[in-house]
mmCIF file of C-alpha atoms and ligand atoms in Angstrom:
data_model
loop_
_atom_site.group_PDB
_atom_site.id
_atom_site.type_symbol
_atom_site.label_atom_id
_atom_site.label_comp_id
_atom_site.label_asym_id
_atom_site.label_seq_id
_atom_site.Cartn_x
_atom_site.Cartn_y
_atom_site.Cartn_z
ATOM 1 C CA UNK L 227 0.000 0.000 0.000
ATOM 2 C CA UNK L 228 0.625 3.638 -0.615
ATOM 3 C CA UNK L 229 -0.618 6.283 2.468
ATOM 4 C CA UNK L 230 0.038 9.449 1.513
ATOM 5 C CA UNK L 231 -0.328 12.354 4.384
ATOM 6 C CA UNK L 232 -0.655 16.191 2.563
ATOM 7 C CA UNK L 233 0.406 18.557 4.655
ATOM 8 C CA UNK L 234 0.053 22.350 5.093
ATOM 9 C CA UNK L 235 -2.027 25.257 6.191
ATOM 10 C CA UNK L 236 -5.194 25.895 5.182
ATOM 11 C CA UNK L 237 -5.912 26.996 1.278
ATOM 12 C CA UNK L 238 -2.104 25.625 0.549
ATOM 13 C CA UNK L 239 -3.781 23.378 -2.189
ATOM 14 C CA UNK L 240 -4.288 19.790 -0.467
ATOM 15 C CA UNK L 241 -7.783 18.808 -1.205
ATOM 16 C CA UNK L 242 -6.558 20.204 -5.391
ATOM 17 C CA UNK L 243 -3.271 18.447 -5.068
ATOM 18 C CA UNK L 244 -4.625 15.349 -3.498
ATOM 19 C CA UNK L 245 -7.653 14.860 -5.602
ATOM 20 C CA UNK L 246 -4.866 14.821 -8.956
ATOM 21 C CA UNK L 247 -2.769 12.151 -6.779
ATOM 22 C CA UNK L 248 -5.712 9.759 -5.816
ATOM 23 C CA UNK L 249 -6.634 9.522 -9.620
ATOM 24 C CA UNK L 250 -3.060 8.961 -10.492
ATOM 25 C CA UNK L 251 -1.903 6.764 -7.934
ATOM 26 C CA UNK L 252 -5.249 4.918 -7.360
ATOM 27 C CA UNK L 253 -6.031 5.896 -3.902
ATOM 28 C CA UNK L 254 -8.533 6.821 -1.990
ATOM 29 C CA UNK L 255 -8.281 10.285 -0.745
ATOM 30 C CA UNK L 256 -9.792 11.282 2.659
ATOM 31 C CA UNK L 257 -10.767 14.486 3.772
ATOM 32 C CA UNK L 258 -11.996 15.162 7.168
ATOM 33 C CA UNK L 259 -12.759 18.744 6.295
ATOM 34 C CA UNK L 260 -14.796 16.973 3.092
ATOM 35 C CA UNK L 261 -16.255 15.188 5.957
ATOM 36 C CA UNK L 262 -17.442 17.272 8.273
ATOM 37 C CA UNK L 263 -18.874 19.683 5.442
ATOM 38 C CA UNK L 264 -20.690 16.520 4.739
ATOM 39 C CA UNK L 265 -22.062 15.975 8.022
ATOM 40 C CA UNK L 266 -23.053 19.653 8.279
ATOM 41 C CA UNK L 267 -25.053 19.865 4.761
ATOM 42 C CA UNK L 268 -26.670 16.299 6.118
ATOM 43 C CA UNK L 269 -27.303 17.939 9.745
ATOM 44 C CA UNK L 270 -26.352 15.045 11.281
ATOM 45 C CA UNK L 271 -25.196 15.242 15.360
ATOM 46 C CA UNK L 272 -21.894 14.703 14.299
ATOM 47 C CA UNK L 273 -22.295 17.982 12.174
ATOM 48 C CA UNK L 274 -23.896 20.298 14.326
ATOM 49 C CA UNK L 275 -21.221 19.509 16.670
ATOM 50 C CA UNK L 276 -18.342 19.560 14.430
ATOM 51 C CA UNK L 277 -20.201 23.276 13.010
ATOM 52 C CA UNK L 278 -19.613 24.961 16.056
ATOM 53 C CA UNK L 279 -16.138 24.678 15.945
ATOM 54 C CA UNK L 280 -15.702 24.827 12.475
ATOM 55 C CA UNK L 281 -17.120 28.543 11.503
ATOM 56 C CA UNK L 282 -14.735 29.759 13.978
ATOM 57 C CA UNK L 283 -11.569 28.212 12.323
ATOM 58 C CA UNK L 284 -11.104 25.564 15.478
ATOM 59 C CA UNK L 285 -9.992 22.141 15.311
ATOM 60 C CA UNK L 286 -12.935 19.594 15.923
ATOM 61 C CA UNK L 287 -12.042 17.414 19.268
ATOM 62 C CA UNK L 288 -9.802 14.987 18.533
ATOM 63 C CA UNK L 289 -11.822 11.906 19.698
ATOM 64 C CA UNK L 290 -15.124 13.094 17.280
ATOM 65 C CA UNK L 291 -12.283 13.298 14.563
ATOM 66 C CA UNK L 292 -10.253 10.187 15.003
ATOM 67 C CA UNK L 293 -13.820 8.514 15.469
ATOM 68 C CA UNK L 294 -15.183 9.381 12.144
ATOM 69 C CA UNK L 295 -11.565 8.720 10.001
ATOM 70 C CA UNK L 296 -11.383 5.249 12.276
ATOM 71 C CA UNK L 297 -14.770 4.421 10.708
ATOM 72 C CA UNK L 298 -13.373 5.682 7.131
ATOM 73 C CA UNK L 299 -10.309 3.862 7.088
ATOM 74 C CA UNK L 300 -12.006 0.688 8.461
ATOM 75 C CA UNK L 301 -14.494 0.732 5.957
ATOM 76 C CA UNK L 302 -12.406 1.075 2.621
ATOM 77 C CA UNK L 303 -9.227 -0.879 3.605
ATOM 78 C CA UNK L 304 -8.800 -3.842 1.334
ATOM 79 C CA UNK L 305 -10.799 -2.324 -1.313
ATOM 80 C CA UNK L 306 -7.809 0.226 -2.399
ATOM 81 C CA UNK L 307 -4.294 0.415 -3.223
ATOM 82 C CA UNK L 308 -3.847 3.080 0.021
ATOM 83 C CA UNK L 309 -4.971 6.179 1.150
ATOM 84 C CA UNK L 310 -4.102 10.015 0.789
ATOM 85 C CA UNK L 311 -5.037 11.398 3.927
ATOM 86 C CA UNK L 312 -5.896 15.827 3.515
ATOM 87 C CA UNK L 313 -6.206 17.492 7.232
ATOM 88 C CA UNK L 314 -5.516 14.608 9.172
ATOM 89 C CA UNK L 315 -3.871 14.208 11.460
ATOM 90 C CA UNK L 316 -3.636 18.006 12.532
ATOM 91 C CA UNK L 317 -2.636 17.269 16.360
ATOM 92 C CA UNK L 318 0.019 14.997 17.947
ATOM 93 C CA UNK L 319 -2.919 12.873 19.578
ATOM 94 C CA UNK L 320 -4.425 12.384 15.668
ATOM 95 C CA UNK L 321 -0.817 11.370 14.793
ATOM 96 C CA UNK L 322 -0.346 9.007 17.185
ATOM 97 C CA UNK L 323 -3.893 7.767 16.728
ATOM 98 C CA UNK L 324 -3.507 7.235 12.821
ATOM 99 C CA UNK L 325 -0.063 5.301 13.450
ATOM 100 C CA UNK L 326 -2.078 2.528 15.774
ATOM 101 C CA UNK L 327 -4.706 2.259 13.228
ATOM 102 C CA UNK L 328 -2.428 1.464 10.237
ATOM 103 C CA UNK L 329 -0.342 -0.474 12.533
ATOM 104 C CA UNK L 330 -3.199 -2.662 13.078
ATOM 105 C CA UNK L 331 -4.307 -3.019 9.600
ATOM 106 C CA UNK L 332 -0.712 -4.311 8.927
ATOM 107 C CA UNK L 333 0.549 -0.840 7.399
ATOM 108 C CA UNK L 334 2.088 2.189 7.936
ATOM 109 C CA UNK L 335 2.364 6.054 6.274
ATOM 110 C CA UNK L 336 4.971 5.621 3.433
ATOM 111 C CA UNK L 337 5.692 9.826 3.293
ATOM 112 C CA UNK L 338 4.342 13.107 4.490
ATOM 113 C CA UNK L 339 4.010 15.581 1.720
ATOM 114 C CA UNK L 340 3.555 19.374 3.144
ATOM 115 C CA UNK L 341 3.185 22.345 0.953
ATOM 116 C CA UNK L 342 4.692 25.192 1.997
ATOM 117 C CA UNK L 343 2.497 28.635 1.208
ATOM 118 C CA UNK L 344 3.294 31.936 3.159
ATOM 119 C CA UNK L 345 -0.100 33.766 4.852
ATOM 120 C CA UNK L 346 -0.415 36.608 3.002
ATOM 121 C CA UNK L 347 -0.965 33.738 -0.322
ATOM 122 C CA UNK L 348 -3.263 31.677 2.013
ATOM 123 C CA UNK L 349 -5.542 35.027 2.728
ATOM 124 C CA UNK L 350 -5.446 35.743 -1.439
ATOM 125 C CA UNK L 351 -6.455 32.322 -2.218
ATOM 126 C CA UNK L 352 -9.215 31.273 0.748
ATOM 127 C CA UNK L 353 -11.044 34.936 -0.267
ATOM 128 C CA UNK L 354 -11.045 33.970 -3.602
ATOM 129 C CA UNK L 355 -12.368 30.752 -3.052
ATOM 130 C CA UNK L 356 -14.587 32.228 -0.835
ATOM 131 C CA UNK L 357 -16.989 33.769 -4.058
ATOM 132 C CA UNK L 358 -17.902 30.111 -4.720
ATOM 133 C CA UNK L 359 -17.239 27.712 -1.652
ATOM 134 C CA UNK L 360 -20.023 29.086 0.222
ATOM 135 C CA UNK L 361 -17.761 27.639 3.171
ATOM 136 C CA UNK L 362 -18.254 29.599 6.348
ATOM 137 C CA UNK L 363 -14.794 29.766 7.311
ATOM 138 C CA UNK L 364 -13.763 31.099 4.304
ATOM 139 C CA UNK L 365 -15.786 34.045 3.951
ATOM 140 C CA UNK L 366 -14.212 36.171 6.987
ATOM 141 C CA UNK L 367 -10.631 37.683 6.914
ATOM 142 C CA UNK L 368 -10.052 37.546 10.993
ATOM 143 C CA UNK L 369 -11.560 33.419 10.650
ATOM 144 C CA UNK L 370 -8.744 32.680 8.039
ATOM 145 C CA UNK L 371 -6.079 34.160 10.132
ATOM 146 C CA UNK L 372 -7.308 32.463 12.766
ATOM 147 C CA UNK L 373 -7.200 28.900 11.049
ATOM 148 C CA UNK L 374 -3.352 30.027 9.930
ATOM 149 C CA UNK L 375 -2.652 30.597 13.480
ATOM 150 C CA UNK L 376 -3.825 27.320 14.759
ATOM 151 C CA UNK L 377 -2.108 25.671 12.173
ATOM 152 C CA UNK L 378 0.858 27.475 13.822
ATOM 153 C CA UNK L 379 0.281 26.821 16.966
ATOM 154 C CA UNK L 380 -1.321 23.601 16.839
ATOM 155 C CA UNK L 381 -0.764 21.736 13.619
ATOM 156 C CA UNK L 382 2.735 22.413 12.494
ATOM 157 C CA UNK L 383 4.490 20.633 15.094
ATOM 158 C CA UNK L 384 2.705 17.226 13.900
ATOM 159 C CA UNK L 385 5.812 17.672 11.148
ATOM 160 C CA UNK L 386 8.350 16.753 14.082
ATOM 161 C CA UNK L 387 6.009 13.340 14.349
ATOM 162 C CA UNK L 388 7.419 12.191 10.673
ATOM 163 C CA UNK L 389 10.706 14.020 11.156
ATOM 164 C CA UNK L 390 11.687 11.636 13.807
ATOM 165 C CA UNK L 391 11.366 8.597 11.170
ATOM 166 C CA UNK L 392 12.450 10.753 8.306
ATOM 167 C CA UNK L 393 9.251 10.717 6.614
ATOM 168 C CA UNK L 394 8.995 14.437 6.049
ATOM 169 C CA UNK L 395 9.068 16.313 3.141
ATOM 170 C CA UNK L 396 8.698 19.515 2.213
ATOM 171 C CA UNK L 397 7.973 21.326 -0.951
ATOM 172 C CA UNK L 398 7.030 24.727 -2.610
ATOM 173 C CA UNK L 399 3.290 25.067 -2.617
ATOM 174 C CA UNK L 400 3.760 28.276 -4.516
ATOM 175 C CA UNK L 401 3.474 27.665 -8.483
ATOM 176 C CA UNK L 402 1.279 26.682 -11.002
ATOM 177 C CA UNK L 403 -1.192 23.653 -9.733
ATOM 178 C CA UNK L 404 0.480 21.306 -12.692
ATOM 179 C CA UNK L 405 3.663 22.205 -11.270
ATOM 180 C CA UNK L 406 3.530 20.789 -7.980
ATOM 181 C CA UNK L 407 1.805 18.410 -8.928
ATOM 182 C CA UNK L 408 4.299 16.985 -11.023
ATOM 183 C CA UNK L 409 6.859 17.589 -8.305
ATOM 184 C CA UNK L 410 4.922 15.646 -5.461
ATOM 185 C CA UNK L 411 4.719 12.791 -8.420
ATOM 186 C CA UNK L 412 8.493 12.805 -8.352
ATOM 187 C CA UNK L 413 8.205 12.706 -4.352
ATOM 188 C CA UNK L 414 6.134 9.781 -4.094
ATOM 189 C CA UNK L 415 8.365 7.684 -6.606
ATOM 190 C CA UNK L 416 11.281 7.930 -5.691
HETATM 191 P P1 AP5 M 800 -10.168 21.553 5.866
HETATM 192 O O1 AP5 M 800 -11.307 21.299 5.008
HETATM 193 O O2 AP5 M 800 -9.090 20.554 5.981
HETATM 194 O O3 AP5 M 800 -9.601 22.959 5.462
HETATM 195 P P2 AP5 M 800 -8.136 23.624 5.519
HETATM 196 O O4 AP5 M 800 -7.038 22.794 6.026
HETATM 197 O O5 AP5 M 800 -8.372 24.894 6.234
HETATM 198 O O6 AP5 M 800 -7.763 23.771 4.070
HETATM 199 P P3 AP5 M 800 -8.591 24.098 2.787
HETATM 200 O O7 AP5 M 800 -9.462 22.947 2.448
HETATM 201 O O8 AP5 M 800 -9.224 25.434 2.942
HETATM 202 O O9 AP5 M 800 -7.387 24.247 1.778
HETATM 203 P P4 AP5 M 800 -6.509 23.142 1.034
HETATM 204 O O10 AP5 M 800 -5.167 23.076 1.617
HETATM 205 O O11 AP5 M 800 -7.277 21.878 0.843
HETATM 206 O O12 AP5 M 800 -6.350 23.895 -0.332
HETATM 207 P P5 AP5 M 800 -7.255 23.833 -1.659
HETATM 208 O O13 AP5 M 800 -6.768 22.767 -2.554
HETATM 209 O O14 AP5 M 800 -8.686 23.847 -1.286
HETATM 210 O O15 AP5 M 800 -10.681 21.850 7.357
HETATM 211 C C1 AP5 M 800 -11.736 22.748 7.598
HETATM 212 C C2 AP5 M 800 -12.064 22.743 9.080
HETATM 213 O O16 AP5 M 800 -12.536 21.444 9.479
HETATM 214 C C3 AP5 M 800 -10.884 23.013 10.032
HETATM 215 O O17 AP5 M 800 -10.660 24.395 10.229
HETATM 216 C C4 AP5 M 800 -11.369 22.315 11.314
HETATM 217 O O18 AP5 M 800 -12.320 23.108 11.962
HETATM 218 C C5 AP5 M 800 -12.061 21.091 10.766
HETATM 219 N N1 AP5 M 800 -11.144 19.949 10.650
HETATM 220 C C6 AP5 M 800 -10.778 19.322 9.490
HETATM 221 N N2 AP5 M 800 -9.901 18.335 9.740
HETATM 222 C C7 AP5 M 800 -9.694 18.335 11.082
HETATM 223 C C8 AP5 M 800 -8.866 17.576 11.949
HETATM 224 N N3 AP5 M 800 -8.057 16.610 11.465
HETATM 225 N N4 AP5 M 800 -8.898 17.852 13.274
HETATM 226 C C9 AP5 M 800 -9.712 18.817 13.763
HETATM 227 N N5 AP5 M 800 -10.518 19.589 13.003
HETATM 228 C C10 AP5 M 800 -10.503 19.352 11.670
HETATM 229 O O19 AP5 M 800 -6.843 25.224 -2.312
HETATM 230 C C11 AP5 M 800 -7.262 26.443 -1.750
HETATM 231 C C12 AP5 M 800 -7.640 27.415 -2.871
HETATM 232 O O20 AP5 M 800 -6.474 27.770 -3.605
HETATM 233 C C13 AP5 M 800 -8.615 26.826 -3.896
HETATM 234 O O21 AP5 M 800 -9.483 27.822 -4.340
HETATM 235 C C14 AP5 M 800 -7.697 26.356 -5.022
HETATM 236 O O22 AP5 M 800 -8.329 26.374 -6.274
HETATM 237 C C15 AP5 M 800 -6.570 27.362 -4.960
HETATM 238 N N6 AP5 M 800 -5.259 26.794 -5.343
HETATM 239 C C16 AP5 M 800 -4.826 25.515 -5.141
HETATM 240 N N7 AP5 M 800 -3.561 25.366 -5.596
HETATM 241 C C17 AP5 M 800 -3.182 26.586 -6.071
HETATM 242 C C18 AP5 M 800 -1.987 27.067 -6.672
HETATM 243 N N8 AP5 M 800 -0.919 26.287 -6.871
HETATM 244 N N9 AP5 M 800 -1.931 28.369 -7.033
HETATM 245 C C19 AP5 M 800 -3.020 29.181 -6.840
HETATM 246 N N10 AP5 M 800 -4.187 28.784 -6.291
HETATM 247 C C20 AP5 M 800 -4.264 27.496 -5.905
HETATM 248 MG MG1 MG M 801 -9.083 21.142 1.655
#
């Protein structure tokens, strides 16, 4: 198998990027903000709750989280070649979490892909987005920043997680989308 994590802040171009690498690899690409959005539009418990934390920019608790990709993972393994997780894991507890379940399935992540973007890109690109996404989050300036800053202060040390067992890589998320595409392709086959 093939398990792919993308990596980044938000509106660095995961959910494009890994969308292009699940076709191309055959995988099956996960999305826990895809998700929750889900949830929400269904207005399911699991939605309403997740909603409250997700207009504001805030990580969902990590045991409704690792719950509902648990139940994803457990449900589709055997029936792919791997996965591509996008936004997960986004906290050392999701991390850790994610390494038990593949560990039990007889797997493991094969490489961490993160896309590096600098804010002031992020901002440009989430507004933008924001015409069309009809995505809550996306929609307010000050709810943006906020989601950079918890990726700062909560996310981006998941990195040192893969570091450890040199799994890390890093690449420039700035470019056209073809691009970087072609250079995570490169990545992953090496
Ligand atoms: P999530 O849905 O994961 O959102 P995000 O991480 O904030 O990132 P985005 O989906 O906004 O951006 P992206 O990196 O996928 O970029 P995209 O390809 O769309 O999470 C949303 C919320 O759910 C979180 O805030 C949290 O509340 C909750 N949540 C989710 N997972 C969680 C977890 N594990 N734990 C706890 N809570 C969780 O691209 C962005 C835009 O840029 C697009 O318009 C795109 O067309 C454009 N673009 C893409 N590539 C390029 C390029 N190269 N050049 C120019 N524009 C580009
Ligand atoms: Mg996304």
């Amino acid at each position: 198998m093939i398990n792919l994590i993308l990596f980044g802040p938000p509106g660095s171009g995961k959910g494009t990027q890994a969308v292009k690498l699940a076709e191309h690899f055959n995988l099956l690409h996960i999305s826990t903000g895809d998700l929750f959005r889900n949830e929400m539009k269904n207005e399911t418990p699991l939605g309403l709750e997740a909603k409250s934390y997700i207009s504001k920019g805030e990580l969902v608790p990590d045991e409704v989280t690792i719950g509902m990709l648990s139940n994803k993972v457990d449900e589709n393994i055997g029936k792919v070649d791997g996965f591509i997780f996008d936004g997960f894991p986004r906290t050392e507890p999701q991390a850790e979490a994610l390494d038990k379940l593949l560990t039990l399935k007889n797997t493991e992540i094969t490489k961490v892909l993160a896309l590096d973007v600098p804010e002031e890109e992020i901002v440009g690109r989430i507004l933008e987005r924001a015409k069309t996404s009809g995505r809550a989050d996306d929609a307010d300036e000050t709810i943006i920043r906020n989601r950079f800053n918890i990726y700062l202060n909560e996310t981006a040390q998941v990195a040192d997680h893969y570091k450890k067992v040199d799994k890390f890589v890093a690449l420039d998320g700035v470019g056209t989308i073809e691009s970087i595409f072609e250079a995570l392709k490169a990545e992953i086959e090496k």
